mmCIF file of C-alpha atoms in Angstrom:
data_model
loop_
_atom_site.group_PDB
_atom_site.id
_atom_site.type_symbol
_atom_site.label_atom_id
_atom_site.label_comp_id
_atom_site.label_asym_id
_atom_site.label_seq_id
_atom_site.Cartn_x
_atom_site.Cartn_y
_atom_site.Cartn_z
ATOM 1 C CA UNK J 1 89.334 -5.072 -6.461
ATOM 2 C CA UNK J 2 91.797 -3.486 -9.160
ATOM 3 C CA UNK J 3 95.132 -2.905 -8.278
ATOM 4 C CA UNK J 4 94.589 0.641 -9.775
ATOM 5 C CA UNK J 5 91.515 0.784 -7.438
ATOM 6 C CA UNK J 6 94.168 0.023 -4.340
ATOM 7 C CA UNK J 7 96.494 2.438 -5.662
ATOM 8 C CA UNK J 8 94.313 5.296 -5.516
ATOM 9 C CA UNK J 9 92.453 3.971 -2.048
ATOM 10 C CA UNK J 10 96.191 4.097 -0.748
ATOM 11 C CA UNK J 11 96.964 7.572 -1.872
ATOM 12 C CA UNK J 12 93.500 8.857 -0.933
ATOM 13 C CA UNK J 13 93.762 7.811 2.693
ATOM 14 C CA UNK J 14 97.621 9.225 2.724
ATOM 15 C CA UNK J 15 96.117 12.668 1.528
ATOM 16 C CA UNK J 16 93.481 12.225 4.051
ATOM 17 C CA UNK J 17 96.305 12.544 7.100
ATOM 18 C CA UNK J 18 97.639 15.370 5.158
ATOM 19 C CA UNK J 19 94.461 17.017 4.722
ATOM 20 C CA UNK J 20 93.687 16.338 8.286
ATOM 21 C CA UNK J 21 96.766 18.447 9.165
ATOM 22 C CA UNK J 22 96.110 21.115 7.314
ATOM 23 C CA UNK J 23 92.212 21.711 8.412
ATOM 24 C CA UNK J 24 93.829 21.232 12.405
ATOM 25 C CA UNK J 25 96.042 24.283 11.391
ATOM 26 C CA UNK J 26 93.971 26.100 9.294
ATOM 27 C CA UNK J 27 90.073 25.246 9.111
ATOM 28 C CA UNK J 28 90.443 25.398 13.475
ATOM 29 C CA UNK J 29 93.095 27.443 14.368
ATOM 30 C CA UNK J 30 93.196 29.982 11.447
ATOM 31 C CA UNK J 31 96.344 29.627 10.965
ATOM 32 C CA UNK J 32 96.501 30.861 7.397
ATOM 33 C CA UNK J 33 99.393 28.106 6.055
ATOM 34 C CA UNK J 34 100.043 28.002 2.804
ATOM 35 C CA UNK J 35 103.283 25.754 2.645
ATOM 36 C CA UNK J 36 102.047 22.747 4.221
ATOM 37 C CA UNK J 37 103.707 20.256 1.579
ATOM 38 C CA UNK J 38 106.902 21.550 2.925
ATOM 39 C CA UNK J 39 106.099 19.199 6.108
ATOM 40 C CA UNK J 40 104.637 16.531 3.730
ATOM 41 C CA UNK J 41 107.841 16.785 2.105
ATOM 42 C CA UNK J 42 109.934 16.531 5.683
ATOM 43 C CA UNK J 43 108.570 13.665 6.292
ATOM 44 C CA UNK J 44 108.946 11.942 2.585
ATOM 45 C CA UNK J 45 113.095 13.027 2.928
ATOM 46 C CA UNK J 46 113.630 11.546 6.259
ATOM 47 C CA UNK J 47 111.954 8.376 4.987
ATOM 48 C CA UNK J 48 114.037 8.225 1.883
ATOM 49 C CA UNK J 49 117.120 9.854 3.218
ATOM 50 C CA UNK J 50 116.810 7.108 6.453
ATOM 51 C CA UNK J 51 116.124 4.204 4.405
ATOM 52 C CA UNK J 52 119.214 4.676 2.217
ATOM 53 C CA UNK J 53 120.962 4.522 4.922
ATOM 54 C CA UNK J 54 119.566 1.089 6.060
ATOM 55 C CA UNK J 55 117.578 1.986 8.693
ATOM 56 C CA UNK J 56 113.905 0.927 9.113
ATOM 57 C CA UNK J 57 110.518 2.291 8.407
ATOM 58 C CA UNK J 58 110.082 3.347 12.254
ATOM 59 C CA UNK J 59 113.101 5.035 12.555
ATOM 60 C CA UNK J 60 112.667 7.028 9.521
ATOM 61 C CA UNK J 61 109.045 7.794 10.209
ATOM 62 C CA UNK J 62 110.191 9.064 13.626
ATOM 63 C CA UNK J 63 112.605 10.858 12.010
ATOM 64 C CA UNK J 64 110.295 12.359 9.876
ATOM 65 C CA UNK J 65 107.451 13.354 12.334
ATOM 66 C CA UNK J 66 110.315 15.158 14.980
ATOM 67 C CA UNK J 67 111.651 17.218 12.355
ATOM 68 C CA UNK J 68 108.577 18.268 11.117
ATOM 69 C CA UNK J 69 107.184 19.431 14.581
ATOM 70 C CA UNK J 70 109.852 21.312 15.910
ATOM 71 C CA UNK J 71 110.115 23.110 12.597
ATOM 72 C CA UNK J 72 106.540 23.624 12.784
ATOM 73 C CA UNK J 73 106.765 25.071 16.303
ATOM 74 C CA UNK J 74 109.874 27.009 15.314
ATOM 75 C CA UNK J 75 107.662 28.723 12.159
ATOM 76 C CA UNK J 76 104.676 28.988 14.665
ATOM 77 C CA UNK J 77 106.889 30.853 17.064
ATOM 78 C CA UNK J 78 108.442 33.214 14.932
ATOM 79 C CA UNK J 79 105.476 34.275 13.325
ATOM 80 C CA UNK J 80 103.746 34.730 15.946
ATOM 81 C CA UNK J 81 103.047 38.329 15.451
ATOM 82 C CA UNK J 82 102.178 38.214 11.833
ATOM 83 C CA UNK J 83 98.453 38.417 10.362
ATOM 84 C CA UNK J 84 96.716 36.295 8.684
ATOM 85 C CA UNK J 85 97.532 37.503 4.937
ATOM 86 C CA UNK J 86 101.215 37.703 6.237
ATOM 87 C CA UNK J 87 101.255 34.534 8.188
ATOM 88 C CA UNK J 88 100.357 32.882 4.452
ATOM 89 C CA UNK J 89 102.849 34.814 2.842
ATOM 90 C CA UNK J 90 105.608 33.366 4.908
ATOM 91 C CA UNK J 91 104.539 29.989 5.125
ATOM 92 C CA UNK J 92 104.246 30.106 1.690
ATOM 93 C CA UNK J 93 107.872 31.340 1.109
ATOM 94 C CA UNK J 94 109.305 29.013 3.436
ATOM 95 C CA UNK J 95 108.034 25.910 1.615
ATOM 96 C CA UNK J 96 109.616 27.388 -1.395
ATOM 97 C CA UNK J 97 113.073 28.237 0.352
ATOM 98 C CA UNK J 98 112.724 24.227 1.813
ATOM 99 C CA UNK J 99 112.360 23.198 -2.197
ATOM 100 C CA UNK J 100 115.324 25.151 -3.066
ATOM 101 C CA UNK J 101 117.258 23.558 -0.852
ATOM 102 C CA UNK J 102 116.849 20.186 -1.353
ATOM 103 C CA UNK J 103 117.748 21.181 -5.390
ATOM 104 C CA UNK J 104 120.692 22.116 -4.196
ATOM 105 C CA UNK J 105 121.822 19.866 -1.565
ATOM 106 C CA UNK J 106 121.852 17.095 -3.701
ATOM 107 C CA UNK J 107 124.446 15.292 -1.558
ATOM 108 C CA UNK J 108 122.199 13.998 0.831
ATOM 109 C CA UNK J 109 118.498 14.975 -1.356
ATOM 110 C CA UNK J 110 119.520 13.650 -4.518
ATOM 111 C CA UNK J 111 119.258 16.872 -5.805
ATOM 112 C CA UNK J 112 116.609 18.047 -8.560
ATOM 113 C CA UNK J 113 116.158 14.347 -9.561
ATOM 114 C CA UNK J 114 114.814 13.229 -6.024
ATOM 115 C CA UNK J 115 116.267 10.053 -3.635
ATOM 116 C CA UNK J 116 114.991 6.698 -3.609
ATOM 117 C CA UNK J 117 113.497 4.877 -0.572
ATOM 118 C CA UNK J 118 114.987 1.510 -0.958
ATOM 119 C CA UNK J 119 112.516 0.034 2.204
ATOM 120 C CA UNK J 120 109.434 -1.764 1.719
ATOM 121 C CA UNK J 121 106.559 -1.227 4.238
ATOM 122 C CA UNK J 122 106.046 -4.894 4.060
ATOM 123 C CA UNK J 123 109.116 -6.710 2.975
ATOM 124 C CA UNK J 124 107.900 -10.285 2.999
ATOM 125 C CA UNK J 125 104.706 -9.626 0.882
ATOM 126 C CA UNK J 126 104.659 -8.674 -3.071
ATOM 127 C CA UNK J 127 101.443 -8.336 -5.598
ATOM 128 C CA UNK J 128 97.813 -7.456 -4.887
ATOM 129 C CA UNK J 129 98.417 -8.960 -0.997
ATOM 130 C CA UNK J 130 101.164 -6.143 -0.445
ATOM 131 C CA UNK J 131 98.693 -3.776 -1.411
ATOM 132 C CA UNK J 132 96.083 -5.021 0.496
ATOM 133 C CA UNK J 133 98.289 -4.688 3.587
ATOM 134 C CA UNK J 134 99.980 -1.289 2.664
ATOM 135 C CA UNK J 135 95.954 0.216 2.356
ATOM 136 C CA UNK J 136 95.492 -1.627 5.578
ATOM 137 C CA UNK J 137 98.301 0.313 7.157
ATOM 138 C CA UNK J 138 97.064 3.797 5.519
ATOM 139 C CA UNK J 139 93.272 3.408 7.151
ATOM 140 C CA UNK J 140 94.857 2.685 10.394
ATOM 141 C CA UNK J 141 97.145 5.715 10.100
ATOM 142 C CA UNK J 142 94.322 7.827 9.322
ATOM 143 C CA UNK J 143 92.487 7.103 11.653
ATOM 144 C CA UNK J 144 94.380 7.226 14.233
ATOM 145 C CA UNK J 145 95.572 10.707 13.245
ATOM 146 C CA UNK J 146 91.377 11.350 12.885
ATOM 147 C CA UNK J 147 91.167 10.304 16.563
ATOM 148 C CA UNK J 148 94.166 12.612 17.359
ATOM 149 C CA UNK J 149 92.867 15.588 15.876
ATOM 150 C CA UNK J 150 89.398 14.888 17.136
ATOM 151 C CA UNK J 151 90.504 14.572 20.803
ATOM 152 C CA UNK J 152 92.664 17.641 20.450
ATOM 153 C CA UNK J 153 89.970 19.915 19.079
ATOM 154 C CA UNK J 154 86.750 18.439 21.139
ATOM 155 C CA UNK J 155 88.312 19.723 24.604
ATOM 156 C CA UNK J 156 89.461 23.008 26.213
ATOM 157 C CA UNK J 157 92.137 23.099 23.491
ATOM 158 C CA UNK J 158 89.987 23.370 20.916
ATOM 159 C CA UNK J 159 87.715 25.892 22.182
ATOM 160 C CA UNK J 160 90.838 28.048 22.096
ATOM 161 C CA UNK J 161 92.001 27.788 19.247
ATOM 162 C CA UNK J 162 88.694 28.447 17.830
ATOM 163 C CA UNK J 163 88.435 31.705 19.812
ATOM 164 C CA UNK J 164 92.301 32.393 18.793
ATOM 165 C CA UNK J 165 90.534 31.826 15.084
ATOM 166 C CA UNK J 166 87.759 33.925 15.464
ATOM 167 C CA UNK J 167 88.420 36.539 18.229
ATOM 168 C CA UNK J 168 92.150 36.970 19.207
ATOM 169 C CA UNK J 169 91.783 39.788 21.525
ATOM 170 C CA UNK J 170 88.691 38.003 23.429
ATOM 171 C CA UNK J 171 91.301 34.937 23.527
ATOM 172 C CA UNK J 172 94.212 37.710 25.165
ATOM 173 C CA UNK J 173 91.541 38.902 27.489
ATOM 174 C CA UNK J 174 90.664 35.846 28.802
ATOM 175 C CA UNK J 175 94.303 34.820 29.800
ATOM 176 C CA UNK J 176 95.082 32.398 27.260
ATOM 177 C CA UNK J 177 98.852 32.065 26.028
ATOM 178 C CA UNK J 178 98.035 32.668 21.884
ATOM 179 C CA UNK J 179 101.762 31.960 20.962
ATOM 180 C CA UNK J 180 101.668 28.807 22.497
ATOM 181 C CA UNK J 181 98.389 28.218 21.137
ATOM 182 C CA UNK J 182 100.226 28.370 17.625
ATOM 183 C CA UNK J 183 103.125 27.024 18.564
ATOM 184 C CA UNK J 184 101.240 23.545 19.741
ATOM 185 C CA UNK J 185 99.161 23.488 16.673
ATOM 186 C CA UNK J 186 101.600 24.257 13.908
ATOM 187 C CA UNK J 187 103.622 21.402 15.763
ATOM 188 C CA UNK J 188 100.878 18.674 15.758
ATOM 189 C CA UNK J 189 99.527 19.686 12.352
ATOM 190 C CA UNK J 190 103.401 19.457 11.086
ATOM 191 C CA UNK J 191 104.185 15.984 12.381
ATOM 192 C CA UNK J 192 100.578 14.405 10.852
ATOM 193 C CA UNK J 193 101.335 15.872 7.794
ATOM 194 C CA UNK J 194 104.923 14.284 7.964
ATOM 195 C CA UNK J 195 103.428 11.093 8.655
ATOM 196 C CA UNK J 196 101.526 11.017 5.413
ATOM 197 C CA UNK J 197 104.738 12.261 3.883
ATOM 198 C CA UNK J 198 106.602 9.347 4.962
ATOM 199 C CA UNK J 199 104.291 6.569 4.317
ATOM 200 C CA UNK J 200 103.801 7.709 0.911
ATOM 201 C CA UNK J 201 107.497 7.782 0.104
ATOM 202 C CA UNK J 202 107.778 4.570 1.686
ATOM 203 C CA UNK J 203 104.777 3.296 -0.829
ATOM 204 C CA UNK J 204 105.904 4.714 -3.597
ATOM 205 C CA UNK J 205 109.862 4.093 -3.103
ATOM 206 C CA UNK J 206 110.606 7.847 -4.465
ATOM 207 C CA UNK J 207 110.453 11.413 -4.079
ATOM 208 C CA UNK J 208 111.883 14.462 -5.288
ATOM 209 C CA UNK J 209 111.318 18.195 -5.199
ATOM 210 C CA UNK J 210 108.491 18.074 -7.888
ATOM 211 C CA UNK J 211 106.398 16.405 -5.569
ATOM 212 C CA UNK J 212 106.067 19.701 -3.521
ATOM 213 C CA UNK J 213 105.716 22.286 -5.850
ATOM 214 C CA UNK J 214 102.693 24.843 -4.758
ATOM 215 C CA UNK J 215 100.334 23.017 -6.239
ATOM 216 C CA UNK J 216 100.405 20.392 -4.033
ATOM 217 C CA UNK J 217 99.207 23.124 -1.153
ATOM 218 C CA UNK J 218 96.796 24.150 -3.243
ATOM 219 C CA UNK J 219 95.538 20.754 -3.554
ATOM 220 C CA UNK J 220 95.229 19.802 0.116
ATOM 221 C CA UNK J 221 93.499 23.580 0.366
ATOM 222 C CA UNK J 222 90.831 22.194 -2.289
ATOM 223 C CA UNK J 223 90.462 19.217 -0.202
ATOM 224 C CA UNK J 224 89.723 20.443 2.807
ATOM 225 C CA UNK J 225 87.536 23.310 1.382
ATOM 226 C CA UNK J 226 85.370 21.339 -0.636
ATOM 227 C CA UNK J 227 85.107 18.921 2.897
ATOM 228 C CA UNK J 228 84.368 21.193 5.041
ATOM 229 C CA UNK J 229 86.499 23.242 6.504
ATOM 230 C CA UNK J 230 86.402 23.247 10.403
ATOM 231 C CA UNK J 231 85.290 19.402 9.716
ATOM 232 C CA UNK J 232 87.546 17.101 10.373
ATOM 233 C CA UNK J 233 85.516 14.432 8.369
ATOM 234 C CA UNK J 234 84.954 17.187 5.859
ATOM 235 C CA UNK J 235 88.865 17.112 5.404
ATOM 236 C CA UNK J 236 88.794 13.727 5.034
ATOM 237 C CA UNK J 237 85.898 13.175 2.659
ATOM 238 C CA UNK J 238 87.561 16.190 0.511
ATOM 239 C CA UNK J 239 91.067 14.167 0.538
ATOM 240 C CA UNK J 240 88.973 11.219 -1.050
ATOM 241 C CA UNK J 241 86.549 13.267 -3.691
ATOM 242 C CA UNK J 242 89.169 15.664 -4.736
ATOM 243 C CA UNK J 243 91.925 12.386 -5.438
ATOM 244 C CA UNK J 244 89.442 10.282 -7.461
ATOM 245 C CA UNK J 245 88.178 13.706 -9.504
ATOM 246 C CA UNK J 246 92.133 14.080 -10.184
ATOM 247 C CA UNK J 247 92.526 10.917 -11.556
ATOM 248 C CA UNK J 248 90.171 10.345 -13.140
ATOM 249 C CA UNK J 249 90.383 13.208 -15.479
ATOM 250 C CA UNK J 250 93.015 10.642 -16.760
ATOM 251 C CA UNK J 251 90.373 8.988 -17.983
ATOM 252 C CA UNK J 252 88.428 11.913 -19.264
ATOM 253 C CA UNK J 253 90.828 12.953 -21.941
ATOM 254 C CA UNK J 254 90.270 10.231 -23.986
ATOM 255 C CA UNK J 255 86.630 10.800 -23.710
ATOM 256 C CA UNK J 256 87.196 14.167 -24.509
ATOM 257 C CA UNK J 257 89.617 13.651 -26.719
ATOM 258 C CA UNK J 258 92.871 15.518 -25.236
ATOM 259 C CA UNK J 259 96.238 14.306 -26.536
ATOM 260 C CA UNK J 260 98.162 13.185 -23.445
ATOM 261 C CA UNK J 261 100.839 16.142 -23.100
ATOM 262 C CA UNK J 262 97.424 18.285 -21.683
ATOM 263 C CA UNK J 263 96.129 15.760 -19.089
ATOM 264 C CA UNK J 264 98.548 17.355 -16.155
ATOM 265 C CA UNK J 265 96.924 20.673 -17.612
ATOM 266 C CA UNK J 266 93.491 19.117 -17.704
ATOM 267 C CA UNK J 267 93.518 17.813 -14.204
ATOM 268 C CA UNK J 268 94.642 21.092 -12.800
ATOM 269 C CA UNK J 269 91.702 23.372 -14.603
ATOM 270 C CA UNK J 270 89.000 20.788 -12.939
ATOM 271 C CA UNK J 271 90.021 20.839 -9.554
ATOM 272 C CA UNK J 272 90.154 24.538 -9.944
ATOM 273 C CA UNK J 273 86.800 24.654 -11.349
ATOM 274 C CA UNK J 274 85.998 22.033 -8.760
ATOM 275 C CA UNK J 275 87.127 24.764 -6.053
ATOM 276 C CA UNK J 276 85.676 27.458 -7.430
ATOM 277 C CA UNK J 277 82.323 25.901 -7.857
ATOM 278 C CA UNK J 278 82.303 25.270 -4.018
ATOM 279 C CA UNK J 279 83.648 28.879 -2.584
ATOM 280 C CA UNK J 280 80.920 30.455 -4.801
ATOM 281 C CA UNK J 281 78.058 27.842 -4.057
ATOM 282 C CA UNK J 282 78.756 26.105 -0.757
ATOM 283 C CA UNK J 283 82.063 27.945 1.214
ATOM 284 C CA UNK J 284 81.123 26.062 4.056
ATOM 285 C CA UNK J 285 82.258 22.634 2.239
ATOM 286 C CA UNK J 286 80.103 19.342 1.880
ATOM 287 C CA UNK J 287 80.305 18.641 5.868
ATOM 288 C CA UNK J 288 79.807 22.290 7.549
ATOM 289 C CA UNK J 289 81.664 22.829 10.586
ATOM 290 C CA UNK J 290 79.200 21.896 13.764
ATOM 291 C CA UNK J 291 77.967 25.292 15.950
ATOM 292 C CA UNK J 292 79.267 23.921 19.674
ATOM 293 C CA UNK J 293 77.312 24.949 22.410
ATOM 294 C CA UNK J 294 79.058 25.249 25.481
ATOM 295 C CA UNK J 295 77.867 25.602 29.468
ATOM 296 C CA UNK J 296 78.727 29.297 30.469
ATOM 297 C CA UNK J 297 79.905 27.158 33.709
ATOM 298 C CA UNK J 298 82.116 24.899 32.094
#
């Protein structure tokens, strides 16, 4: 297997946790979010911002994963009273206030030029092994993160938040606490999407505020749209389609014959298309969400 090949298994299965997040929030709970690279990006600072300090990849990943929670639970909780189309709004503004800031605190962020993670994931490998190991790492965190999620939405949990999603009166009428519905969703969703954050800035030793422009939102959306949203697996299978359509529309410039300043451009109008294709043809995504059927007893 190429070490290209690795790289983009890697970064697949890192987008995969992220996308996972995201359809936990979203594609289940209907929570609307629009800035969830701002919690990707959470984790990826308290990775690099730890390891420059000299501490180690758990601590920073801890790091990482706490932050990102309680700010989730502190946006849940605050807009808790917002709709939908306002709920995205917000989030969406708040990942963009969290980009600012890290321009312009470049004390501790590096500023507009990013920060360095000076901490391998595996210290005493190097070459085509290290890679082996760091994809080896990436499955196991997705999965684990796909058991998480799974667990989470297949109980009584769930079945709220997918009657918060679909009817949030019904949910009021029936007792159920809906800000604390929110609050424990944006919470979990935040610290698996700082997870990915983290290992990929451990991976790729770097990050900086260009790595969470909006279009990195926008490309989780795709992914878990195209998957299935609802679908766990769906989010998952859309992390991997969507990441090896992106790059390789690297490789379909010189077939088309692009010069290289319009690849970024390139990339961006096929995974639009790519989206677009699938909200006009097939909303429900590759993997539909499942119809549940549930005992009136239970």
């Amino acid at each position: 297997m190429s070490d290209f090949l690795l790289h983009v298994l890697i970064v697949a299965a890192l987008y995969g946790i992220v996308a996972i997040s995201l359809n936990l929030q979203a594609g289940v709970s209907g929570l609307m979010n629009f800035g969830q690279i701002a919690f990707y990006g959470i984790g990826g600072y308290a990775a690099a911002i730890s390891a420059s300090a000299g501490y180690p990849v758990p601590v920073g990943v801890a790091i990482g994963v706490v932050v990102a929670a309680a700010a989730g639970a502190l946006i849940g909780r605050l807009g808790r009273n917002l709709d939908a189309e306002y709920w995205a709004i917000a989030t969406l503004g708040i990942a963009e206030i969290f980009r600012i800031v890290l321009i312009n605190e470049g004390w501790a962020t590096g500023g507009a030029g990013g920060i360095g993670a000076p901490v391998r994931l595996f210290p005493g490998l190097a070459g085509r092994t290290e890679l082996f190991a760091i994809l080896a790492l990436a499955v196991v965190a997705l999965l684990v993160c796909l058991f998480i999620a799974s667990r989470l939405t297949e109980g009584q949990f769930g079945r709220m938040l997918r009657l918060l999603r679909e009817q949030p009166d019904l949910s009021v009428s029936f007792g159920h606490d809906i800000v604390w519905c929110k609050v424990r969703a944006m919470a979990i969703g935040a610290g698996i999407a700082a997870l990915g954050g983290a290992l990929s800035t451990y991976y790729i030793a770097y990050i900086s505020p260009g790595d969470l422009i909006p279009f990195g939102t926008f490309l989780i959306w795709t992914m878990v749209i195209i998957g299935g949203i609802g679908n766990h697996w769906g989010a998952l299978l859309g992390a991997f389609v969507v990441q090896f359509i992106f790059v390789g529309a690297l490789f379909l410039k010189d077939v088309l014959g692009f010069p290289s300043e319009l690849a970024g451009a390139l990339r961006m109008m096929i995974v639009g298309i790519l989206l677009l294709t699938f909200l006009m043809t097939r909303p429900e995504g590759a993997i539909p969400e499942r119809l549940r059927k549930i005992d009136a007893q239970n």
